[in-house]
Tab-separated table of N, CA, C and O and ligand atoms in Angstrom:
chain	number	residue	atom	x	y	z
A	13	MET	N	-3.169	12.158	3.090
A	13	MET	CA	-3.221	12.107	3.552
A	13	MET	C	-1.776	12.242	4.482
A	13	MET	O	-1.547	13.034	4.427
A	14	GLN	N	-1.682	11.481	5.677
A	14	GLN	CA	-0.707	12.102	6.582
A	14	GLN	C	0.232	11.483	6.260
A	14	GLN	O	0.190	9.851	6.388
A	15	GLN	N	1.382	11.556	7.053
A	15	GLN	CA	2.968	10.908	6.078
A	15	GLN	C	3.237	10.690	8.343
A	15	GLN	O	3.661	11.004	9.307
A	16	HIS	N	3.969	9.074	8.175
A	16	HIS	CA	3.779	8.850	8.954
A	16	HIS	C	5.526	8.685	9.213
A	16	HIS	O	6.567	8.028	8.152
A	17	THR	N	6.673	9.326	10.078
A	17	THR	CA	7.636	10.075	10.561
A	17	THR	C	8.639	8.031	11.458
A	17	THR	O	9.506	7.842	11.282
A	18	ASP	N	7.191	7.840	12.083
A	18	ASP	CA	7.235	6.813	12.725
A	18	ASP	C	7.529	4.874	12.175
A	18	ASP	O	6.723	5.524	11.619
A	19	SER	N	8.927	4.730	11.915
A	19	SER	CA	8.420	3.257	10.519
A	19	SER	C	8.922	2.106	11.597
A	19	SER	O	9.403	1.582	11.017
A	20	ARG	N	8.474	2.110	13.142
A	20	ARG	CA	8.471	0.841	14.314
A	20	ARG	C	7.883	-0.135	13.471
A	20	ARG	O	8.209	-0.920	14.127
A	21	TRP	N	6.431	-0.030	12.817
A	21	TRP	CA	5.899	-0.472	11.678
A	21	TRP	C	6.590	-2.684	11.227
A	21	TRP	O	6.187	-2.888	11.712
A	22	ARG	N	7.110	-1.565	10.988
A	22	ARG	CA	8.410	-2.570	10.148
A	22	ARG	C	8.613	-3.745	10.848
A	22	ARG	O	8.945	-4.339	10.155
A	23	ASP	N	9.418	-3.052	12.356
A	23	ASP	CA	9.917	-4.526	12.619
A	23	ASP	C	7.951	-5.741	12.504
A	23	ASP	O	9.128	-6.918	13.418
A	24	SER	N	6.770	-5.153	12.881
A	24	SER	CA	5.825	-6.568	12.974
A	24	SER	C	5.720	-7.193	11.554
A	24	SER	O	4.877	-6.854	12.011
A	25	ALA	N	6.563	-6.218	11.273
A	25	ALA	CA	5.635	-7.153	8.856
A	25	ALA	C	6.446	-8.469	9.343
A	25	ALA	O	7.113	-9.425	9.160
A	26	LEU	N	4.836	-8.994	8.335
A	26	LEU	CA	5.202	-10.724	8.134
A	26	LEU	C	6.098	-10.822	7.140
A	26	LEU	O	6.384	-12.424	7.156
A	27	CYS	N	6.343	-9.969	6.283
A	27	CYS	CA	6.778	-10.114	5.167
A	27	CYS	C	8.486	-10.237	5.342
A	27	CYS	O	9.342	-10.662	4.585
A	28	ARG	N	8.906	-10.053	5.778
A	28	ARG	CA	9.824	-9.738	6.556
A	28	ARG	C	9.995	-11.453	7.294
A	28	ARG	O	12.274	-12.254	6.948
A	29	GLU	N	9.652	-12.358	6.990
A	29	GLU	CA	9.901	-13.489	7.571
A	29	GLU	C	8.496	-14.640	6.941
A	29	GLU	O	8.810	-15.528	6.164
A	30	THR	N	9.010	-14.077	4.863
A	30	THR	CA	8.752	-14.593	3.396
A	30	THR	C	9.456	-13.824	2.811
A	30	THR	O	10.018	-12.294	2.872
A	31	ASP	N	9.474	-14.992	1.894
A	31	ASP	CA	9.977	-15.206	0.310
A	31	ASP	C	9.860	-14.141	-0.106
A	31	ASP	O	9.094	-13.219	-0.289
A	32	PRO	N	11.083	-12.629	-0.414
A	32	PRO	CA	10.604	-11.567	-0.650
A	32	PRO	C	9.314	-11.460	-2.287
A	32	PRO	O	8.957	-10.815	-3.394
A	33	GLU	N	10.856	-12.456	-2.965
A	33	GLU	CA	10.514	-12.423	-4.568
A	33	GLU	C	8.413	-12.819	-5.113
A	33	GLU	O	8.509	-12.317	-5.283
A	34	ILE	N	7.893	-13.825	-3.103
A	34	ILE	CA	6.403	-12.814	-3.679
A	34	ILE	C	5.627	-11.472	-4.154
A	34	ILE	O	4.163	-11.846	-4.503
A	35	PHE	N	6.163	-11.114	-3.220
A	35	PHE	CA	5.720	-9.835	-3.523
A	35	PHE	C	6.019	-9.142	-5.320
A	35	PHE	O	5.292	-7.926	-4.604
A	36	TYR	N	6.534	-9.447	-5.863
A	36	TYR	CA	7.497	-9.162	-6.909
A	36	TYR	C	6.896	-10.130	-7.829
A	36	TYR	O	7.879	-9.868	-8.783
A	37	PRO	N	5.403	-10.336	-8.094
A	37	PRO	CA	5.592	-11.131	-9.529
A	37	PRO	C	5.802	-11.091	-10.466
A	37	PRO	O	5.358	-10.007	-10.936
A	38	GLU	N	6.487	-12.174	-11.524
A	38	GLU	CA	6.525	-11.369	-12.963
A	38	GLU	C	5.459	-11.860	-13.482
A	38	GLU	O	3.736	-12.483	-13.103
A	39	VAL	N	5.134	-10.817	-15.132
A	39	VAL	CA	3.809	-10.942	-15.601
A	39	VAL	C	3.644	-12.711	-15.611
A	39	VAL	O	4.044	-13.348	-15.611
A	40	GLY	N	2.444	-12.746	-15.553
A	40	GLY	CA	1.754	-14.247	-15.735
A	40	GLY	C	1.529	-14.120	-13.876
A	40	GLY	O	0.583	-15.306	-14.612
A	41	GLN	N	2.206	-14.072	-13.345
A	41	GLN	CA	2.113	-14.729	-12.029
A	41	GLN	C	1.065	-14.169	-10.858
A	41	GLN	O	1.069	-12.474	-11.349
A	42	THR	N	0.291	-14.507	-10.522
A	42	THR	CA	-0.725	-13.991	-9.536
A	42	THR	C	0.234	-13.239	-8.067
A	42	THR	O	1.216	-13.894	-7.939
A	43	PRO	N	-0.420	-12.208	-7.710
A	43	PRO	CA	-0.201	-12.004	-6.235
A	43	PRO	C	-1.029	-12.321	-5.222
A	43	PRO	O	-0.108	-12.141	-4.267
A	44	HIS	N	-1.774	-13.429	-5.701
A	44	HIS	CA	-2.294	-14.166	-4.349
A	44	HIS	C	-1.836	-14.955	-3.103
A	44	HIS	O	-1.406	-14.445	-1.832
A	45	ALA	N	-0.696	-15.348	-3.385
A	45	ALA	CA	1.308	-15.268	-2.337
A	45	ALA	C	1.007	-14.676	-1.636
A	45	ALA	O	1.283	-14.232	-0.042
A	46	ALA	N	1.113	-13.618	-2.314
A	46	ALA	CA	1.814	-12.094	-0.885
A	46	ALA	C	0.560	-11.646	0.045
A	46	ALA	O	1.085	-10.621	0.495
A	47	LYS	N	-0.457	-11.593	-0.711
A	47	LYS	CA	-1.774	-10.938	-0.621
A	47	LYS	C	-2.391	-12.265	0.435
A	47	LYS	O	-2.596	-10.984	1.549
A	48	ARG	N	-1.957	-13.481	0.061
A	48	ARG	CA	-2.119	-14.195	1.893
A	48	ARG	C	-1.888	-12.927	3.183
A	48	ARG	O	-2.126	-13.840	3.772
A	49	VAL	N	-0.605	-13.388	2.616
A	49	VAL	CA	0.859	-12.843	3.732
A	49	VAL	C	0.490	-11.186	4.331
A	49	VAL	O	0.253	-11.479	5.378
A	50	CYS	N	0.002	-10.134	3.361
A	50	CYS	CA	0.055	-9.174	3.738
A	50	CYS	C	-2.194	-9.522	4.374
A	50	CYS	O	-1.925	-8.612	5.807
A	51	ALA	N	-3.175	-10.037	4.076
A	51	ALA	CA	-4.327	-10.352	5.417
A	51	ALA	C	-4.007	-10.658	5.966
A	51	ALA	O	-4.601	-10.839	6.537
A	52	ALA	N	-2.746	-11.514	6.836
A	52	ALA	CA	-2.470	-11.873	8.015
A	52	ALA	C	-1.557	-11.467	8.645
A	52	ALA	O	-1.697	-11.453	9.748
A	53	CYS	N	-0.871	-9.772	7.650
A	53	CYS	CA	-0.109	-9.727	8.416
A	53	CYS	C	-0.904	-8.512	9.424
A	53	CYS	O	-1.439	-7.418	9.394
A	54	PRO	N	-0.532	-7.417	11.113
A	54	PRO	CA	-0.483	-7.166	11.899
A	54	PRO	C	-0.626	-5.231	11.649
A	54	PRO	O	-0.360	-4.914	11.762
A	55	VAL	N	0.351	-5.753	10.390
A	55	VAL	CA	1.328	-3.282	10.306
A	55	VAL	C	0.564	-3.685	8.857
A	55	VAL	O	0.710	-2.289	8.703
A	56	ARG	N	-0.896	-3.733	8.552
A	56	ARG	CA	-1.547	-4.140	7.693
A	56	ARG	C	-1.760	-2.640	6.724
A	56	ARG	O	-1.437	-1.474	5.596
A	57	ALA	N	-2.437	-1.665	7.452
A	57	ALA	CA	-3.220	-0.705	7.484
A	57	ALA	C	-2.341	0.319	7.176
A	57	ALA	O	-2.079	1.725	7.176
A	58	ALA	N	-1.157	0.047	8.003
A	58	ALA	CA	0.419	1.240	8.491
A	58	ALA	C	0.828	1.298	7.329
A	58	ALA	O	1.481	1.994	6.076
A	59	CYS	N	0.858	0.137	7.089
A	59	CYS	CA	1.779	-0.032	5.452
A	59	CYS	C	1.346	0.523	4.506
A	59	CYS	O	1.881	0.861	3.585
A	60	LEU	N	0.071	0.280	4.059
A	60	LEU	CA	-0.385	0.891	2.993
A	60	LEU	C	-0.907	2.090	2.835
A	60	LEU	O	-0.618	2.636	1.820
A	61	THR	N	-0.771	3.486	4.479
A	61	THR	CA	-0.604	3.991	4.634
A	61	THR	C	0.446	4.690	3.709
A	61	THR	O	0.505	5.622	3.159
A	62	GLU	N	1.370	4.327	4.385
A	62	GLU	CA	3.252	4.195	3.784
A	62	GLU	C	3.334	4.390	2.483
A	62	GLU	O	3.299	5.161	1.892
A	63	ALA	N	2.737	3.589	1.696
A	63	ALA	CA	2.491	3.157	0.392
A	63	ALA	C	1.936	4.904	-0.508
A	63	ALA	O	2.826	5.117	-1.294
A	64	LEU	N	0.837	4.533	0.475
A	64	LEU	CA	-0.265	5.268	-0.528
A	64	LEU	C	0.312	7.695	-0.175
A	64	LEU	O	1.246	7.981	-1.444
A	65	ASP	N	0.840	6.758	0.993
A	65	ASP	CA	1.532	8.680	2.029
A	65	ASP	C	2.314	8.696	-0.111
A	65	ASP	O	3.003	9.980	-0.715
A	66	GLN	N	3.877	7.887	-0.378
A	66	GLN	CA	4.962	8.157	-0.842
A	66	GLN	C	4.196	7.451	-2.296
A	66	GLN	O	5.248	8.052	-3.268
A	67	ARG	N	2.923	7.456	-3.166
A	67	ARG	CA	2.436	7.301	-4.247
A	67	ARG	C	3.068	5.986	-4.836
A	67	ARG	O	3.531	6.358	-5.627
A	68	ASP	N	3.689	5.223	-3.848
A	68	ASP	CA	3.951	4.001	-4.250
A	68	ASP	C	2.963	3.309	-5.419
A	68	ASP	O	2.678	2.728	-4.709
A	69	VAL	N	3.265	3.126	-6.203
A	69	VAL	CA	2.289	2.970	-7.203
A	69	VAL	C	2.247	2.040	-8.325
A	69	VAL	O	2.335	1.791	-9.856
A	70	THR	N	3.723	1.995	-7.837
A	70	THR	CA	4.998	1.233	-9.683
A	70	THR	C	5.326	-0.156	-9.417
A	70	THR	O	4.615	-1.286	-10.166
A	71	PHE	N	5.193	-0.691	-8.726
A	71	PHE	CA	5.705	-2.073	-8.101
A	71	PHE	C	5.888	-3.365	-6.865
A	71	PHE	O	5.866	-2.847	-5.667
A	72	GLY	N	4.960	-3.710	-7.093
A	72	GLY	CA	4.982	-5.092	-5.427
A	72	GLY	C	4.235	-5.189	-4.697
A	72	GLY	O	2.640	-4.010	-5.333
A	73	VAL	N	2.851	-7.164	-3.988
A	73	VAL	CA	2.699	-6.222	-3.273
A	73	VAL	C	2.765	-5.244	-1.906
A	73	VAL	O	4.028	-5.204	-1.124
A	74	ARG	N	2.475	-4.833	-1.861
A	74	ARG	CA	2.044	-3.444	-0.470
A	74	ARG	C	0.569	-2.932	0.104
A	74	ARG	O	-0.029	-2.794	-0.828
A	75	GLY	N	0.995	-3.054	1.780
A	75	GLY	CA	-0.239	-3.472	1.957
A	75	GLY	C	-1.975	-4.778	1.902
A	75	GLY	O	-2.034	-3.677	1.864
A	76	GLY	N	-0.928	-5.529	0.568
A	76	GLY	CA	-2.727	-6.254	0.108
A	76	GLY	C	-3.050	-5.333	-1.128
A	76	GLY	O	-4.291	-6.629	-1.219
A	77	MET	N	-2.647	-4.806	-2.015
A	77	MET	CA	-2.785	-4.381	-2.503
A	77	MET	C	-1.575	-4.449	-4.164
A	77	MET	O	-0.357	-4.355	-4.263
A	78	THR	N	-2.541	-3.880	-5.470
A	78	THR	CA	-1.207	-4.301	-5.935
A	78	THR	C	-0.955	-3.170	-6.328
A	78	THR	O	-1.556	-2.646	-6.311
A	79	PRO	N	0.371	-2.787	-7.399
A	79	PRO	CA	0.132	-1.302	-8.090
A	79	PRO	C	-1.162	-1.043	-8.265
A	79	PRO	O	-1.181	0.998	-7.563
A	80	ASN	N	-1.713	-1.715	-9.640
A	80	ASN	CA	-3.082	-1.591	-9.976
A	80	ASN	C	-4.438	-0.828	-8.641
A	80	ASN	O	-4.553	0.077	-8.824
A	81	GLU	N	-3.887	-1.409	-8.147
A	81	GLU	CA	-5.316	-1.022	-7.318
A	81	GLU	C	-4.759	-0.450	-5.964
A	81	GLU	O	-5.873	1.098	-5.952
A	82	ARG	N	-3.055	-0.159	-5.589
A	82	ARG	CA	-3.270	1.299	-5.023
A	82	ARG	C	-3.020	2.684	-5.875
A	82	ARG	O	-3.745	3.367	-5.114
A	83	ARG	N	-2.998	2.128	-7.293
A	83	ARG	CA	-3.409	3.479	-7.877
A	83	ARG	C	-5.052	4.250	-7.552
A	83	ARG	O	-5.486	4.878	-7.924
A	84	GLU	N	-6.127	2.955	-7.647
A	84	GLU	CA	-6.841	3.344	-8.072
A	84	GLU	C	-7.162	4.144	-6.970
A	84	GLU	O	-8.268	4.623	-6.864
A	85	LEU	N	-7.202	3.033	-5.795
A	85	LEU	CA	-7.066	3.203	-4.200
A	85	LEU	C	-6.601	5.628	-4.400
A	85	LEU	O	-7.147	6.292	-3.500
A	86	ALA	N	-5.487	5.563	-4.338
A	86	ALA	CA	-5.667	6.811	-4.465
A	86	ALA	C	-5.972	7.771	-4.671
A	86	ALA	O	-6.628	7.868	-4.307
A	87	ARG	N	-6.273	7.612	-6.618
A	87	ARG	CA	-7.400	8.387	-7.543
A	87	ARG	C	-8.351	8.817	-6.219
A	87	ARG	O	-9.183	9.741	-6.359
A	88	ALA	N	-9.114	7.596	-5.565
A	88	ALA	CA	-10.585	7.709	-5.123
A	88	ALA	C	-10.094	9.193	-3.955
A	88	ALA	O	-10.443	9.758	-3.937
A	89	GLN	N	-9.030	8.988	-3.576
A	89	GLN	CA	-8.423	9.228	-1.817
A	89	GLN	C	-8.706	11.277	-2.797
A	89	GLN	O	-8.340	11.313	-2.588
A	90	ASP	N	-7.408	11.360	-3.502
A	90	ASP	CA	-8.015	11.894	-4.252
A	90	ASP	C	-8.867	13.620	-4.794
A	90	ASP	O	-8.855	14.181	-4.400
A	91	ALA	N	-9.855	11.566	-5.093
A	91	ALA	CA	-11.706	12.816	-5.931
A	91	ALA	C	-12.242	13.349	-4.178
A	91	ALA	O	-12.193	14.530	-4.330
A	92	ILE	N	-11.804	12.231	-3.323
A	92	ILE	CA	-12.655	12.886	-2.072
A	92	ILE	C	-11.992	13.738	-1.386
A	92	ILE	O	-12.466	15.311	-1.008
A	93	THR	N	-10.520	14.267	-1.591
A	93	THR	CA	-9.631	15.396	-0.970
A	93	THR	C	-10.512	16.948	-2.114
A	93	THR	O	-10.739	17.965	-1.363
A	94	ARG	N	-10.337	16.549	-3.401
A	94	ARG	CA	-11.053	17.827	-3.646
A	94	ARG	C	-12.436	17.888	-3.722
A	94	ARG	O	-12.690	19.487	-3.396
A	95	CYS	N	-13.615	17.195	-3.359
A	95	CYS	CA	-14.279	17.888	-2.748
A	95	CYS	C	-14.558	17.490	-1.563
A	95	CYS	O	-15.359	19.316	-1.562
A	96	GLU	N	-13.450	18.004	-0.758
A	96	GLU	CA	-13.949	18.372	0.436
A	96	GLU	C	-13.300	19.511	0.709
A	96	GLU	O	-13.903	20.210	1.452
A	97	ARG	N	-12.016	20.021	0.155
A	97	ARG	CA	-12.103	20.841	-0.600
A	97	ARG	C	-12.459	22.729	-1.012
A	97	ARG	O	-12.751	23.004	-0.737
A	98	ARG	N	-13.737	21.801	-2.510
A	98	ARG	CA	-14.697	22.482	-2.575
A	98	ARG	C	-15.214	22.697	-2.100
A	98	ARG	O	-16.405	23.886	-1.320
A	99	TRP	N	-16.506	21.857	-0.520
A	99	TRP	CA	-17.131	22.246	0.003
A	99	TRP	C	-16.684	22.917	1.749
A	99	TRP	O	-17.959	23.910	1.356
A	100	ALA	N	-15.202	23.170	1.773
A	100	ALA	CA	-14.824	24.144	2.691
A	100	ALA	C	-14.839	25.219	2.401
A	100	ALA	O	-14.267	25.781	2.991
A	101	ALA	N	-14.158	25.910	1.066
A	101	ALA	CA	-14.593	26.746	0.119
A	101	ALA	C	-16.128	27.432	0.502
A	101	ALA	O	-16.702	26.860	0.531
B	207	SF4	S1	0.867	-6.048	4.895
B	207	SF4	FE1	2.663	-4.390	4.061
B	207	SF4	S2	4.384	-5.112	5.970
B	207	SF4	FE2	2.468	-6.309	6.567
B	207	SF4	S3	2.665	-8.365	4.702
B	207	SF4	FE3	1.773	-6.673	3.433
B	207	SF4	S4	3.184	-5.761	2.424
B	207	SF4	FE4	4.795	-6.585	4.258
């Protein structure tokens, strides 16, 4: 993944106008409220890219994905990168 040094996208983050608690659901609560906000967020792609770049797969909903979902996506990206390197060699 490409590292993003420009974080101006954060100025347009929809979660800035939302209760941050919904992005950190307690055990037994669903992440649906946060996912609904993310689905309408204009900077979702940048947010998710940054979360994956930072390997932030531990806490909270970011880019519309839970930590488990981001972990799965990061693993898939790593597998693709390994294949690309193998084919390029
Ligand atoms: S996609 Fe990222 S920036 Fe947008 S609302 Fe969700 S957590 Fe916030």
